[in-house]
Amino acid sequence: VQLVESGGGLVQAGGSLRLSCTYSGFDVEDPIFGWFRQAPGKGREGTSCIDTAVNFKYYVDSLKGRFTISSDVAKNTVYLQMNNLTPEDTAIYYCSAISPLRGGSHHCRTGEMVAFEALGSWGQGTQVTVSS
């Protein structure tokens, strides 16, 4: 399994970025994907997840309305559209995936983002820096 994030960079406050996560090597259909971030000096936190089989999306409350997760199965890519960015959004952003055979659908539907830490495959991350 391979996950490769891209699209990070430097943006001014109020700006937008779209992150991409291109995936390969899954031996099951419809993995469940999550986007996470880790700010300097802080632990990794979940932002959103998507069950691609049914297009179910979960967002942490604090990011609803600014972040949008989506997928393009034909391109084997998951996206995170981030709008109205603030310096507090500065972090390394990671993509993760859980097989549906490992309960990924349940974990996403219930917002159990922490499950990705133990059960998920991970990309290397992409840096997002928001200047004030």
XYZ file of C-alpha atoms in Angstrom:
132
model
C 0.000 0.000 0.000
C 1.310 3.406 -0.930
C -0.142 6.821 -0.154
C 1.474 9.954 -1.549
C 0.349 13.406 -0.478
C 0.918 16.544 -2.516
C -0.369 20.084 -2.821
C 1.057 21.609 0.310
C 2.873 24.921 0.328
C 2.948 28.458 1.638
C -0.261 30.469 1.534
C -1.420 33.738 3.070
C -4.137 33.817 5.691
C -7.536 33.727 4.064
C -6.253 31.706 1.144
C -7.044 28.178 0.001
C -5.166 24.995 -0.809
C -6.216 21.635 -2.181
C -4.241 18.646 -1.000
C -4.159 15.403 -2.946
C -3.502 11.854 -1.784
C -2.801 9.371 -4.542
C -3.046 5.742 -3.482
C -2.081 2.351 -4.836
C -1.537 -1.241 -3.813
C -4.800 -1.955 -2.004
C -6.019 -5.533 -2.284
C -9.559 -4.552 -1.322
C -12.066 -2.212 -2.866
C -13.248 1.027 -1.306
C -10.720 1.794 1.429
C -11.715 4.423 3.969
C -9.503 7.500 3.918
C -8.699 10.102 6.499
C -6.819 13.391 6.529
C -4.777 14.272 9.596
C -2.473 17.079 10.593
C 0.319 17.677 13.046
C 1.181 21.221 14.030
C 4.613 22.080 15.436
C 4.936 20.830 19.002
C 1.527 19.145 18.969
C 0.170 15.663 18.479
C -1.403 14.438 15.277
C -5.117 15.118 14.977
C -7.782 13.982 12.568
C -9.599 16.458 10.351
C -11.955 14.372 8.243
C -12.581 10.968 6.715
C -14.469 9.531 3.767
C -15.998 6.132 3.108
C -15.612 5.977 -0.654
C -18.065 3.087 -1.021
C -21.033 5.245 0.004
C -19.469 8.713 -0.145
C -20.015 9.224 3.587
C -17.963 12.097 4.988
C -17.081 12.985 8.553
C -15.543 16.249 9.761
C -14.323 17.324 13.151
C -16.622 20.076 14.386
C -13.976 22.801 14.438
C -13.287 22.421 10.703
C -16.793 22.022 9.332
C -17.519 24.569 6.645
C -13.850 25.267 5.834
C -12.493 21.837 4.897
C -13.985 19.487 2.311
C -12.884 15.913 1.718
C -13.632 14.223 -1.586
C -12.452 11.358 -3.740
C -12.002 10.462 -7.389
C -11.921 6.702 -7.594
C -11.017 6.744 -11.276
C -7.869 8.682 -10.426
C -7.141 6.776 -7.188
C -6.995 10.111 -5.433
C -8.497 11.659 -2.314
C -8.580 15.414 -1.862
C -8.767 17.885 0.986
C -9.959 21.331 -0.021
C -9.052 23.877 2.636
C -10.528 27.373 2.543
C -10.139 30.527 4.618
C -6.880 29.262 6.054
C -5.402 30.757 9.220
C -1.914 30.471 10.728
C -3.393 27.911 13.139
C -3.817 25.567 10.164
C -0.042 25.411 9.721
C 0.922 21.751 10.021
C 2.130 18.688 8.220
C -0.915 17.074 6.627
C -1.112 13.308 6.327
C -3.341 10.941 4.421
C -4.248 7.584 5.932
C -6.361 4.635 4.845
C -8.071 1.730 6.572
C -9.403 -1.354 4.852
C -13.155 -1.904 5.167
C -12.232 -5.391 6.412
C -10.642 -3.754 9.459
C -13.709 -1.767 10.434
C -12.804 1.364 8.543
C -16.399 2.215 7.697
C -17.483 2.021 11.344
C -14.577 4.112 12.548
C -15.246 6.854 10.010
C -19.003 6.928 10.593
C -18.498 7.252 14.343
C -15.702 9.789 14.042
C -13.165 7.455 15.635
C -10.259 9.069 13.845
C -7.838 7.652 16.405
C -8.445 4.199 14.900
C -6.372 5.199 11.874
C -3.293 5.454 14.103
C -3.425 1.762 14.939
C -5.051 0.327 11.818
C -4.202 2.645 8.961
C -1.555 2.933 6.304
C 0.084 6.354 6.080
C 1.662 8.699 3.602
C 4.773 10.755 4.243
C 2.893 14.029 4.706
C 2.896 17.411 3.012
C 3.731 20.706 4.701
C 1.158 23.488 4.806
C 2.298 26.871 6.060
C -0.119 29.766 6.465
C 1.405 33.217 6.908
C -0.372 36.042 8.692
